[in-house]
Coordinates of N, CA and C and ligand atoms in Angstrom, one line a residue:
X166 N 197.6 15.0 129.1 CA 196.6 14.3 128.3 C 195.5 15.3 127.9
X167 N 195.1 15.4 126.7 CA 194.0 16.3 126.2 C 193.0 15.5 125.5
X168 N 191.7 15.7 125.9 CA 190.6 14.9 125.3 C 189.5 15.8 124.7
X169 N 189.0 15.3 123.6 CA 187.8 16.0 123.1 C 186.6 15.2 123.3
X170 N 185.5 15.9 123.8 CA 184.2 15.2 124.0 C 183.3 15.6 122.8
X171 N 182.8 14.7 122.1 CA 182.0 15.0 120.9 C 180.7 14.3 121.0
X172 N 179.6 14.9 120.5 CA 178.3 14.2 120.5 C 177.2 15.2 120.3
X173 N 176.1 14.8 119.8 CA 175.0 15.7 119.5 C 174.5 16.3 120.8
X174 N 173.8 17.4 120.7 CA 173.2 18.1 121.8 C 172.4 17.1 122.6
X175 N 172.5 17.1 124.0 CA 171.7 16.3 124.8 C 172.3 14.9 124.9
X176 N 173.5 14.7 124.5 CA 174.1 13.3 124.6 C 174.7 13.0 126.0
X177 N 174.7 14.1 126.8 CA 175.2 13.9 128.2 C 176.6 14.2 128.4
X178 N 177.2 15.0 127.5 CA 178.6 15.3 127.6 C 178.9 16.0 128.9
X179 N 178.1 17.0 129.3 CA 178.3 17.7 130.5 C 178.3 16.8 131.7
X180 N 177.4 15.9 131.8 CA 177.3 15.0 132.9 C 178.6 14.1 133.0
X181 N 179.0 13.6 131.8 CA 180.2 12.8 131.8 C 181.4 13.6 132.1
X182 N 181.4 14.8 131.6 CA 182.6 15.7 131.9 C 182.8 15.9 133.4
X183 N 181.7 16.2 134.1 CA 181.7 16.4 135.5 C 182.4 15.2 136.2
X184 N 182.0 14.0 135.8 CA 182.6 12.8 136.4 C 184.0 12.6 136.1
X185 N 184.4 13.0 134.8 CA 185.8 12.9 134.4 C 186.7 13.9 135.2
X186 N 186.1 15.1 135.4 CA 186.9 16.1 136.1 C 187.1 15.6 137.6
X187 N 186.1 15.1 138.2 CA 186.2 14.6 139.6 C 187.3 13.5 139.6
X188 N 187.3 12.6 138.6 CA 188.2 11.4 138.7 C 189.6 11.7 138.2
X189 N 189.7 12.5 137.2 CA 191.1 12.7 136.6 C 191.6 14.1 136.7
X190 N 190.8 15.1 137.2 CA 191.3 16.4 137.4 C 191.6 17.2 136.1
X191 N 190.7 17.1 135.1 CA 190.9 17.9 133.9 C 190.5 19.3 134.1
X192 N 191.0 20.2 133.3 CA 190.3 21.5 133.2 C 189.2 21.4 132.1
X193 N 188.0 21.6 132.5 CA 186.9 21.4 131.6 C 186.5 22.7 130.9
X194 N 186.5 22.7 129.6 CA 186.1 23.9 128.8 C 184.9 23.5 128.0
X195 N 183.8 24.2 128.2 CA 182.6 24.0 127.5 C 182.2 25.2 126.6
X196 N 182.3 25.0 125.3 CA 182.2 26.1 124.4 C 180.9 26.8 124.5
X197 N 179.8 26.0 124.5 CA 178.4 26.7 124.6 C 178.3 27.7 125.7
X198 N 178.7 27.3 126.9 CA 178.6 28.2 128.0 C 179.6 29.3 128.0
X199 N 180.9 29.0 127.5 CA 181.9 30.1 127.3 C 181.3 31.2 126.4
X200 N 180.6 30.7 125.3 CA 180.0 31.7 124.3 C 178.8 32.4 125.0
X201 N 178.0 31.7 125.8 CA 176.9 32.4 126.4 C 177.4 33.5 127.3
X202 N 178.6 33.3 128.0 CA 179.2 34.3 128.8 C 179.6 35.5 127.9
X203 N 180.3 35.2 126.8 CA 180.8 36.3 125.9 C 179.6 37.0 125.3
X204 N 178.5 36.3 125.1 CA 177.3 36.9 124.5 C 176.7 38.1 125.4
X205 N 177.1 38.0 126.7 CA 176.5 39.1 127.5 C 177.0 40.5 127.1
X206 N 178.2 40.5 126.5 CA 178.7 41.8 126.0 C 178.9 41.8 124.5
X207 N 178.5 40.7 123.8 CA 178.6 40.7 122.3 C 177.3 40.2 121.7
X208 N 176.4 41.1 121.3 CA 175.1 40.7 120.8 C 175.1 39.8 119.6
X209 N 176.2 39.9 118.8 CA 176.4 39.0 117.6 C 176.3 37.5 118.0
X210 N 177.0 37.2 119.1 CA 177.1 35.8 119.5 C 175.7 35.4 119.9
X211 N 175.0 36.2 120.7 CA 173.6 35.8 121.1 C 172.7 35.6 119.9
X212 N 172.9 36.4 118.8 CA 172.1 36.3 117.6 C 172.3 34.9 117.0
X213 N 173.6 34.5 116.9 CA 173.9 33.2 116.4 C 173.3 32.0 117.2
X214 N 173.5 32.2 118.6 CA 173.1 31.1 119.5 C 171.5 31.0 119.5
X215 N 170.9 32.2 119.7 CA 169.4 32.1 120.0 C 168.5 32.3 118.8
X216 N 169.0 33.0 117.8 CA 168.0 33.2 116.6 C 168.4 32.3 115.5
X217 N 169.7 32.2 115.1 CA 170.0 31.4 113.9 C 170.2 30.0 114.3
X218 N 170.6 29.7 115.5 CA 170.9 28.3 115.9 C 172.1 27.8 115.1
X219 N 173.0 28.7 114.7 CA 174.1 28.3 113.8 C 175.4 28.5 114.6
X220 N 176.5 27.9 114.1 CA 177.8 28.1 114.7 C 178.2 29.5 114.7
X221 N 178.7 30.0 115.8 CA 179.3 31.4 115.8 C 180.5 31.4 114.9
X222 N 180.7 32.4 114.1 CA 182.0 32.4 113.3 C 183.2 32.4 114.1
X223 N 184.2 31.6 113.7 CA 185.4 31.3 114.5 C 186.1 32.6 114.9
X224 N 186.2 33.6 114.0 CA 187.0 34.8 114.4 C 186.4 35.6 115.5
X225 N 185.1 35.3 115.8 CA 184.5 36.1 116.9 C 185.0 35.6 118.3
X226 N 185.4 34.4 118.4 CA 185.7 33.9 119.8 C 187.1 33.3 119.9
X227 N 187.8 33.0 118.7 CA 189.0 32.2 118.7 C 190.1 32.8 119.7
X228 N 190.2 34.1 119.5 CA 191.3 34.8 120.3 C 191.0 34.6 121.8
X229 N 189.7 34.9 122.2 CA 189.4 34.8 123.7 C 189.6 33.4 124.2
X230 N 189.2 32.4 123.3 CA 189.3 31.0 123.7 C 190.8 30.6 123.9
X231 N 191.6 31.1 122.9 CA 193.1 30.7 123.0 C 193.7 31.4 124.3
X232 N 193.2 32.6 124.5 CA 193.8 33.3 125.7 C 193.5 32.5 127.0
X233 N 192.3 32.1 127.1 CA 191.9 31.3 128.4 C 192.6 30.0 128.4
X234 N 192.6 29.2 127.3 CA 193.2 27.9 127.3 C 194.7 28.0 127.5
X235 N 195.4 29.0 126.9 CA 196.8 29.1 127.0 C 197.2 29.2 128.5
X236 N 196.4 30.0 129.2 CA 196.6 30.2 130.6 C 196.6 28.8 131.3
X237 N 195.5 28.1 131.0 CA 195.3 26.8 131.7 C 196.4 25.8 131.3
X238 N 196.8 25.8 130.1 CA 197.9 24.9 129.7 C 199.2 25.2 130.4
X239 N 199.5 26.6 130.5 CA 200.7 27.0 131.2 C 200.7 26.6 132.6
X240 N 199.5 26.5 133.2 CA 199.4 26.1 134.6 C 199.5 24.6 134.8
X241 N 199.7 23.9 133.6 CA 199.9 22.4 133.7 C 198.7 21.6 133.6
X242 N 197.5 22.2 133.2 CA 196.3 21.4 133.2 C 196.2 20.5 132.0
X243 N 195.5 19.3 132.3 CA 195.1 18.5 131.1 C 193.7 19.1 130.7
X244 N 193.5 19.1 129.4 CA 192.3 19.7 128.9 C 191.2 18.7 128.5
X245 N 190.0 19.0 128.9 CA 188.8 18.3 128.4 C 187.9 19.3 127.7
X246 N 187.9 19.2 126.3 CA 187.2 20.2 125.5 C 185.9 19.6 125.0
X247 N 184.8 20.4 125.4 CA 183.4 20.0 125.0 C 182.8 21.0 124.1
X248 N 182.4 20.6 122.9 CA 181.7 21.6 122.0 C 182.7 22.3 121.2
X249 N 184.0 22.0 121.3 CA 185.0 22.5 120.4 C 186.1 21.5 120.2
X250 N 186.5 21.1 119.0 CA 186.0 21.7 117.7 C 184.6 21.1 117.3
X251 N 183.9 21.9 116.5 CA 182.7 21.4 115.9 C 182.6 21.4 114.4
X252 N 183.8 21.6 113.8 CA 183.9 21.5 112.4 C 185.3 21.1 112.0
X253 N 185.5 20.7 110.8 CA 186.8 20.3 110.4 C 187.7 21.5 110.4
X254 N 187.2 22.6 110.0 CA 188.1 23.8 110.1 C 188.5 24.2 111.5
X255 N 187.6 24.1 112.5 CA 188.0 24.3 113.9 C 189.0 23.3 114.3
X256 N 188.9 22.1 113.9 CA 189.8 21.0 114.3 C 191.2 21.3 113.8
X257 N 191.2 21.7 112.5 CA 192.5 22.0 111.9 C 193.2 23.2 112.6
X258 N 192.4 24.2 113.0 CA 193.0 25.4 113.7 C 193.5 24.9 115.1
X259 N 192.7 24.1 115.7 CA 193.2 23.6 117.1 C 194.5 22.8 116.9
X260 N 194.5 21.9 116.0 CA 195.7 21.1 115.8 C 196.9 21.9 115.5
X261 N 196.7 22.9 114.6 CA 197.9 23.8 114.3 C 198.4 24.5 115.5
X262 N 197.4 24.9 116.3 CA 197.8 25.6 117.5 C 198.5 24.7 118.5
X263 N 197.9 23.5 118.7 CA 198.5 22.5 119.6 C 199.9 22.1 119.1
X264 N 200.1 22.0 117.8 CA 201.4 21.6 117.2 C 202.4 22.7 117.6
X265 N 202.0 23.9 117.5 CA 203.0 25.0 117.9 C 203.3 24.9 119.4
X266 N 202.4 24.5 120.2 CA 202.6 24.4 121.6 C 203.3 23.0 122.0
X267 N 203.4 22.1 121.0 CA 204.0 20.8 121.2 C 203.1 19.9 122.1
X268 N 201.8 20.1 122.0 CA 200.9 19.2 122.8 C 200.0 18.4 121.8
X269 N 199.4 17.3 122.4 CA 198.6 16.4 121.5 C 197.2 16.4 121.9
X270 N 196.4 15.9 120.9 CA 195.0 15.5 121.2 C 195.1 14.0 121.3
X271 N 194.8 13.5 122.5 CA 195.0 12.0 122.7 C 193.8 11.2 122.3
X272 N 192.6 11.7 122.4 CA 191.4 11.0 122.0 C 190.3 11.9 121.8
X273 N 189.4 11.5 120.9 CA 188.1 12.2 120.7 C 187.0 11.2 121.1
X274 N 186.4 11.4 122.2 CA 185.4 10.5 122.7 C 184.0 10.9 122.2
X275 N 183.4 10.1 121.4 CA 182.1 10.4 120.7 C 181.0 9.7 121.5
X276 N 180.1 10.5 122.1 CA 178.9 9.9 122.8 C 177.8 10.0 121.8
X277 N 177.4 8.8 121.3 CA 176.4 8.7 120.2 C 175.0 8.5 120.8
X278 N 174.0 9.3 120.3 CA 172.6 9.1 120.6 C 171.8 9.4 119.4
X279 N 170.6 8.7 119.2 CA 169.8 9.0 118.1 C 169.2 10.4 118.2
X280 N 168.8 10.9 117.0 CA 168.2 12.3 117.0 C 167.0 12.4 117.8
X281 N 166.1 11.4 117.8 CA 164.9 11.5 118.6 C 165.2 11.7 120.1
X282 N 166.3 11.1 120.5 CA 166.6 11.3 122.0 C 167.1 12.7 122.2
X283 N 167.9 13.2 121.3 CA 168.3 14.7 121.4 C 167.0 15.5 121.6
X284 N 166.1 15.3 120.7 CA 164.8 16.2 120.7 C 164.2 16.0 122.1
X285 N 164.0 14.8 122.5 CA 163.3 14.5 123.8 C 164.0 15.2 125.0
X286 N 165.4 15.0 125.0 CA 166.1 15.4 126.2 C 166.2 17.0 126.2
X287 N 166.5 17.6 125.0 CA 166.7 19.0 125.0 C 165.4 19.8 125.3
X288 N 164.3 19.3 124.8 CA 163.0 20.0 125.0 C 162.6 19.9 126.5
X289 N 163.2 18.9 127.2 CA 162.8 18.8 128.6 C 163.9 19.4 129.5
X290 N 164.9 20.1 129.0 CA 165.9 20.6 129.8 C 165.5 22.0 130.4
X291 N 165.7 22.2 131.7 CA 165.4 23.4 132.3 C 166.6 23.9 133.2
X292 N 166.7 25.2 133.3 CA 167.8 25.8 134.1 C 167.2 26.6 135.2
X293 N 167.8 26.6 136.4 CA 167.3 27.4 137.5 C 167.8 28.8 137.3
X294 N 166.9 29.8 137.3 CA 167.3 31.2 137.2 C 168.1 31.7 138.4
X295 N 167.9 31.0 139.5 CA 168.6 31.5 140.7 C 170.0 30.9 140.9
X296 N 170.0 29.5 140.9 CA 171.3 28.9 141.2 C 172.0 28.3 140.0
X297 N 171.4 28.3 138.8 CA 172.0 27.9 137.6 C 172.0 26.4 137.4
X298 N 171.4 25.6 138.3 CA 171.4 24.2 138.2 C 170.6 23.7 137.0
X299 N 171.1 22.7 136.3 CA 170.4 22.2 135.1 C 169.7 20.9 135.4
X300 N 168.4 20.9 135.1 CA 167.5 19.7 135.4 C 167.0 19.2 134.0
X301 N 166.5 18.0 134.1 CA 165.8 17.4 133.0 C 164.4 16.9 133.5
X302 N 163.3 17.3 132.8 CA 162.0 16.9 133.3 C 161.7 15.4 133.1
X303 N 162.5 14.8 132.2 CA 162.2 13.4 131.8 C 163.2 12.4 132.4
X304 N 164.3 12.8 132.8 CA 165.3 11.9 133.4 C 165.6 12.2 134.8
X305 N 165.8 11.2 135.6 CA 166.0 11.3 137.0 C 167.4 11.9 137.3
X306 N 167.6 12.8 138.3 CA 166.5 13.2 139.3 C 165.7 14.4 138.7
X307 N 164.4 14.3 138.8 CA 163.6 15.4 138.3 C 163.4 16.4 139.4
X308 N 163.1 17.7 139.0 CA 163.0 18.8 140.0 C 161.7 18.6 140.8
X309 N 161.5 19.3 141.9 CA 160.3 19.2 142.7 C 159.0 19.5 141.9
X310 N 159.0 20.5 141.1 CA 157.9 20.7 140.1 C 158.6 21.1 138.8
X311 N 157.8 21.0 137.7 CA 158.4 21.4 136.4 C 158.9 22.9 136.4
X312 N 158.3 23.7 137.3 CA 158.6 25.1 137.3 C 159.6 25.5 138.4
X313 N 159.9 24.6 139.3 CA 160.7 25.0 140.5 C 161.9 24.1 140.8
X314 N 163.0 24.8 141.1 CA 164.3 24.1 141.5 C 164.2 23.7 143.0
X315 N 165.1 22.8 143.4 CA 165.1 22.5 144.8 C 165.6 23.6 145.7
X316 N 166.2 24.7 145.1 CA 166.6 25.9 145.8 C 165.4 26.9 145.9
X317 N 164.3 26.6 145.3 CA 163.2 27.5 145.3 C 163.1 28.4 144.0
X318 N 164.2 28.4 143.3 CA 164.3 29.3 142.1 C 163.4 28.9 141.0
X319 N 163.2 29.8 140.0 CA 162.3 29.5 138.9 C 163.1 28.7 137.8
X320 N 162.4 27.7 137.2 CA 163.1 27.0 136.2 C 162.7 27.5 134.8
X321 N 163.7 27.8 133.9 CA 163.4 28.3 132.6 C 164.0 27.5 131.5
X322 N 163.4 27.6 130.3 CA 163.9 26.8 129.2 C 164.8 27.7 128.4
X323 N 166.0 27.2 128.0 CA 166.9 28.0 127.1 C 166.2 28.3 125.8
X324 N 166.4 29.5 125.3 CA 165.8 29.9 124.1 C 166.1 28.9 123.0
X325 N 167.4 28.4 122.9 CA 167.8 27.5 121.8 C 167.4 26.1 122.1
X326 N 166.7 25.8 123.2 CA 166.2 24.5 123.5 C 164.7 24.3 123.0
X327 N 164.1 25.4 122.4 CA 162.8 25.3 121.9 C 162.8 24.4 120.6
X328 N 161.7 23.6 120.4 CA 161.8 22.6 119.3 C 162.3 23.1 117.9
X329 N 161.9 24.3 117.5 CA 162.3 24.7 116.1 C 163.8 25.0 116.1
X330 N 164.3 25.5 117.3 CA 165.7 25.8 117.4 C 166.6 24.5 117.5
X331 N 166.0 23.5 118.1 CA 166.7 22.2 118.3 C 166.9 21.6 116.9
X332 N 165.9 21.8 116.0 CA 166.0 21.2 114.6 C 167.2 21.9 113.9
X333 N 167.3 23.2 114.1 CA 168.4 24.0 113.4 C 169.7 23.5 113.9
X334 N 169.8 23.4 115.3 CA 171.1 22.9 115.8 C 171.5 21.6 115.4
X335 N 170.5 20.7 115.2 CA 170.8 19.3 114.7 C 171.3 19.4 113.3
X336 N 170.6 20.3 112.5 CA 171.1 20.4 111.1 C 172.6 20.8 111.0
X337 N 172.9 21.8 111.9 CA 174.3 22.3 112.0 C 175.2 21.1 112.4
X338 N 174.7 20.3 113.3 CA 175.6 19.2 113.8 C 175.9 18.3 112.7
X339 N 174.8 17.9 111.9 CA 175.0 17.0 110.8 C 175.9 17.5 109.8
X340 N 175.7 18.8 109.5 CA 176.6 19.4 108.4 C 178.0 19.6 108.8
X341 N 178.2 20.1 110.0 CA 179.6 20.5 110.4 C 180.3 19.5 111.2
X342 N 179.6 18.9 112.2 CA 180.3 18.0 113.1 C 180.5 16.6 112.7
X343 N 179.5 16.1 112.0 CA 179.6 14.7 111.6 C 180.8 14.4 110.7
X344 N 181.2 15.3 109.8 CA 182.4 15.0 109.0 C 183.6 14.9 109.8
X345 N 183.6 15.5 111.0 CA 184.8 15.4 111.9 C 185.0 14.0 112.3
X346 N 183.9 13.3 112.5 CA 184.1 11.9 113.0 C 184.9 11.0 112.1
X347 N 184.7 11.2 110.8 CA 185.4 10.5 109.8 C 186.9 10.8 109.9
X348 N 187.2 12.1 110.1 CA 188.5 12.5 110.2 C 189.2 11.9 111.4
X349 N 188.5 12.0 112.6 CA 189.1 11.4 113.8 C 189.4 9.9 113.6
X350 N 188.5 9.2 112.9 CA 188.7 7.8 112.7 C 190.0 7.6 111.9
X351 N 190.1 8.4 110.8 CA 191.3 8.3 109.9 C 192.6 8.5 110.7
X352 N 192.5 9.5 111.7 CA 193.7 9.8 112.4 C 193.9 8.9 113.6
X353 N 192.9 8.0 113.8 CA 193.1 6.9 114.9 C 192.9 7.5 116.3
X354 N 192.1 8.6 116.4 CA 191.9 9.1 117.8 C 190.4 8.9 118.2
X355 N 189.6 8.3 117.4 CA 188.2 8.2 117.7 C 187.8 7.1 118.6
X356 N 187.1 7.3 119.7 CA 186.5 6.3 120.5 C 185.0 6.5 120.7
X357 N 184.2 5.6 120.2 CA 182.8 5.8 120.3 C 182.1 5.0 121.4
X358 N 181.2 5.7 122.2 CA 180.4 5.0 123.2 C 178.9 5.3 122.9
X359 N 178.1 4.3 123.3 CA 176.7 4.4 123.1 C 176.1 5.2 124.3
X360 N 175.6 6.4 123.9 CA 175.1 7.3 125.0 C 173.6 7.1 125.4
X361 N 173.0 6.1 124.8 CA 171.6 5.9 125.1 C 171.5 4.7 126.1
X362 N 172.2 5.0 127.3 CA 172.2 4.0 128.3 C 172.3 4.7 129.7
X363 N 172.1 4.0 130.8 CA 172.3 4.7 132.1 C 173.6 5.4 132.2
X364 N 173.6 6.6 132.9 CA 174.8 7.4 133.1 C 176.0 6.6 133.6
X365 N 175.8 5.7 134.6 CA 176.9 5.0 135.2 C 177.6 4.0 134.2
X366 N 176.8 3.5 133.3 CA 177.3 2.5 132.3 C 178.2 3.3 131.3
X367 N 177.7 4.5 130.9 CA 178.5 5.3 129.9 C 179.8 5.7 130.6
X368 N 179.6 6.2 131.9 CA 180.8 6.7 132.6 C 181.9 5.6 132.7
X369 N 181.4 4.3 133.0 CA 182.4 3.3 133.1 C 183.2 3.1 131.8
X370 N 182.5 3.1 130.7 CA 183.2 3.0 129.4 C 184.2 4.1 129.1
X371 N 183.7 5.4 129.4 CA 184.5 6.5 129.1 C 185.8 6.6 130.1
X372 N 185.5 6.2 131.3 CA 186.6 6.3 132.3 C 187.7 5.2 131.9
X373 N 187.2 4.1 131.4 CA 188.2 3.0 131.0 C 189.1 3.5 129.8
X374 N 188.4 4.3 128.9 CA 189.2 4.8 127.8 C 190.3 5.8 128.3
X375 N 189.9 6.6 129.2 CA 190.9 7.6 129.8 C 192.0 6.9 130.6
X376 N 191.5 6.0 131.4 CA 192.5 5.2 132.2 C 193.5 4.5 131.3
X377 N 193.1 4.0 130.2 CA 194.0 3.3 129.3 C 195.1 4.3 128.7
X378 N 194.6 5.5 128.3 CA 195.6 6.5 127.8 C 196.6 6.8 128.9
X379 N 196.0 7.0 130.1 CA 196.9 7.3 131.3 C 198.0 6.2 131.5
X380 N 197.5 5.0 131.4 CA 198.5 3.9 131.6 C 199.5 3.8 130.5
X381 N 199.0 4.0 129.3 CA 200.0 4.0 128.1 C 201.0 5.1 128.2
X382 N 200.6 6.2 128.8 CA 201.6 7.3 128.9 C 202.6 7.2 130.0
X383 N 202.3 6.3 131.0 CA 203.2 6.1 132.1 C 204.3 5.1 131.8
Ligands
AMP664 P1 175.6 24.2 123.0 O1 175.2 24.7 124.4 O2 176.9 23.4 123.1 O3 174.5 23.4 122.4 O4 175.9 25.4 122.1 C1 175.0 26.5 122.0 C2 175.3 27.3 120.8 O5 176.6 27.9 120.9 C3 175.4 26.6 119.4 O6 174.1 26.5 118.8 C4 176.3 27.6 118.6 O7 175.5 28.8 118.2 C5 177.3 28.1 119.7 N1 178.5 27.2 119.7 C6 178.8 26.2 120.5 N2 180.0 25.7 120.2 C7 180.4 26.3 119.1 C8 181.6 26.2 118.3 N3 182.5 25.2 118.5 N4 181.7 27.0 117.3 C9 180.8 28.0 117.0 N5 179.7 28.1 117.7 C10 179.5 27.3 118.8

């Protein structure tokens, strides 16, 4: 079973993905952090992520992504893809590749939130420099202080979570990712959940969707 998690920045995909991994044992691939890792040795990626707030060109990462995912598929993992695909072109490339491998995309789960919630959540997101834990200053659990993690490390804001960069990322989302939703609907793989609710309510809905796919496949 392979699932795509779609939604604007700050829709809680990472939180829901953690819960899905615990319950169903997916291999979780998150494109944003995969690219932040690659950016350590490739300044072009960092330029797209931090200055332009635009999608990194496909040819920069596609090979590395396929290499990693091929390995995981060979090991027999079910995939949970977050942040990829983000455009119709990326989806078509993924589909062609999956067709070659003889595997399916079973569902695209779309966590929907209004843009003002994206702005509010992302501008309040902080990461611990020491342990890497991600906090949000406006949603519980909040850190001991806005500057300090519970491990004592310093909390910092991601460069692309600054307000002007969030606007750029949202524009990209509207331009590239929203058209994908129409396509998923046409192909009958779209499942939409309201992301502007408590975490456990969203989790219940998403887990029911995955449970149903599992039962249908057995
Ligand atoms: P995220 O952490 O998911 O918001 O992604 C941060 C940044 O990584 C985005 O603003 C893009 O520059 C880049 N990025 C993430 N996913 C993709 C993708 N599927 N294709 C191209 N660039 C991406």
